[in-house]
Amino acid sequence: MADVNRGNRPLSPHLGIYKPQLNSITSILVRITGNAMLASAILVVLWMMAAASGPEYFATIDGLITSVLGDIVMTLSVLGLWYHALGGVRHLIWDTGRGFDVETSDKMGWGMIIGSVALTFLTLIAI
């Protein structure tokens, strides 16, 4: 029999009472950084295509990428790359069946956040 009250029931878990956890936030951010890296990869490919197209086109694209806005985008891309990579390491650990308890999961989540910032800083210093 069809449930006639389906539209009147709250979502489960209801968004008004659900408290986001570090594990859920880091998981969402891994997905966001994966998609954002696609956008920055397209920008790098555009830069390479401009280099092959000629000096005028390259000067335009290179000016965009080496501008302050381009530096911010590339820095955030490096941050996203490190964050996504550390998220992959965390999933590899989970694939072994370890790290599922709340304490270890939270430590790995904070490790992803702090580690990605530290590795981004080290990457920028090395450049």
Coordinates of C-alpha atoms in Angstrom, one line a residue:
M1 CA 0.0 0.0 0.0
A2 CA 1.3 3.5 -0.8
D3 CA 2.4 5.7 2.0
V4 CA 0.2 8.8 1.7
N5 CA 2.1 10.7 4.5
R6 CA 5.5 10.4 2.8
G7 CA 5.7 14.1 2.1
N8 CA 5.0 15.0 5.8
R9 CA 7.8 13.0 7.3
P10 CA 11.3 14.5 8.0
L11 CA 14.4 13.3 6.3
S12 CA 16.4 10.7 8.1
P13 CA 18.6 11.9 9.8
H14 CA 16.8 15.2 10.0
L15 CA 19.1 18.0 9.0
G16 CA 17.9 20.1 11.9
I17 CA 19.2 17.6 14.5
Y18 CA 22.2 16.1 12.7
K19 CA 25.6 17.3 13.9
P20 CA 28.3 17.0 11.2
Q21 CA 31.3 15.0 12.4
L22 CA 34.9 15.4 11.4
N23 CA 34.8 12.2 9.5
S24 CA 31.9 13.3 7.3
I25 CA 33.3 16.7 6.7
T26 CA 36.7 15.3 5.6
S27 CA 35.0 12.8 3.3
I28 CA 33.0 15.6 1.7
L29 CA 36.1 17.7 1.3
V30 CA 37.9 14.8 -0.4
R31 CA 35.2 14.7 -3.0
I32 CA 35.3 18.4 -3.5
T33 CA 39.1 18.5 -3.9
G34 CA 38.9 15.7 -6.4
N35 CA 36.5 17.8 -8.6
A36 CA 38.5 21.0 -8.0
M37 CA 41.7 19.3 -9.2
L38 CA 39.9 18.5 -12.5
A39 CA 39.4 22.2 -13.0
S40 CA 43.0 23.1 -12.2
A41 CA 44.2 20.3 -14.5
I42 CA 42.2 21.8 -17.3
L43 CA 43.9 25.2 -16.5
V44 CA 47.3 23.5 -16.8
V45 CA 46.4 21.8 -20.0
L46 CA 45.1 25.1 -21.4
W47 CA 48.5 26.7 -20.4
M48 CA 50.4 23.9 -22.3
M49 CA 48.1 24.2 -25.3
A50 CA 48.8 28.0 -25.3
A51 CA 52.6 27.3 -25.3
A52 CA 52.1 25.1 -28.4
S53 CA 49.8 27.6 -30.1
G54 CA 52.1 30.6 -30.3
P55 CA 53.7 33.4 -28.3
E56 CA 50.7 35.8 -28.2
Y57 CA 48.2 33.2 -26.9
F58 CA 50.8 31.9 -24.4
A59 CA 51.5 35.4 -23.1
T60 CA 47.8 35.9 -22.4
I61 CA 47.3 32.6 -20.6
D62 CA 50.7 32.8 -18.8
G63 CA 49.8 36.3 -17.6
L64 CA 46.6 34.9 -16.1
I65 CA 48.2 31.9 -14.4
T66 CA 51.1 34.0 -13.1
S67 CA 48.9 36.8 -11.8
V68 CA 47.9 37.0 -8.1
L69 CA 44.6 35.3 -8.9
G70 CA 46.5 32.5 -10.7
D71 CA 48.9 32.1 -7.8
I72 CA 45.9 31.8 -5.4
V73 CA 44.3 29.2 -7.6
M74 CA 47.5 27.2 -8.0
T75 CA 48.2 27.3 -4.3
L76 CA 44.7 26.1 -3.5
S77 CA 45.2 23.4 -6.2
V78 CA 48.4 22.2 -4.4
L79 CA 46.5 22.2 -1.1
G80 CA 43.7 20.2 -2.7
L81 CA 46.1 17.8 -4.2
W82 CA 47.9 17.1 -0.9
Y83 CA 44.5 16.8 0.9
H84 CA 43.1 14.4 -1.6
A85 CA 46.3 12.3 -1.6
L86 CA 46.2 12.1 2.2
G87 CA 42.6 11.1 2.0
G88 CA 43.6 8.3 -0.3
V89 CA 46.2 7.1 2.2
R90 CA 43.5 7.1 4.9
H91 CA 41.2 5.0 2.7
L92 CA 44.1 2.6 2.0
I93 CA 44.4 2.2 5.8
W94 CA 40.7 1.7 6.1
D95 CA 40.9 -0.9 3.3
T96 CA 43.1 -3.0 5.6
G97 CA 40.3 -3.0 8.2
R98 CA 42.1 -0.6 10.6
G99 CA 41.3 2.8 11.9
F100 CA 37.5 2.6 12.1
D101 CA 37.2 3.5 15.8
V102 CA 36.2 7.1 16.5
E103 CA 39.4 8.2 18.1
T104 CA 41.7 6.8 15.3
S105 CA 39.4 8.2 12.7
D106 CA 39.4 11.6 14.2
K107 CA 43.2 11.5 14.5
M108 CA 43.5 10.6 10.8
G109 CA 41.1 13.4 9.9
W110 CA 43.1 16.0 11.7
G111 CA 46.2 14.4 10.2
M112 CA 44.8 15.0 6.7
I113 CA 44.0 18.6 7.5
I114 CA 47.2 19.5 9.3
G115 CA 49.3 17.4 6.9
S116 CA 47.9 18.9 3.8
V117 CA 48.6 22.5 5.0
A118 CA 52.1 21.5 6.1
L119 CA 52.9 19.7 2.9
T120 CA 51.5 22.7 0.8
F121 CA 53.7 25.0 2.8
L122 CA 56.8 22.8 2.1
T123 CA 55.9 22.5 -1.5
L124 CA 55.6 26.3 -1.9
I125 CA 59.0 26.8 -0.1
A126 CA 60.6 24.2 -2.5
I127 CA 59.4 26.1 -5.6

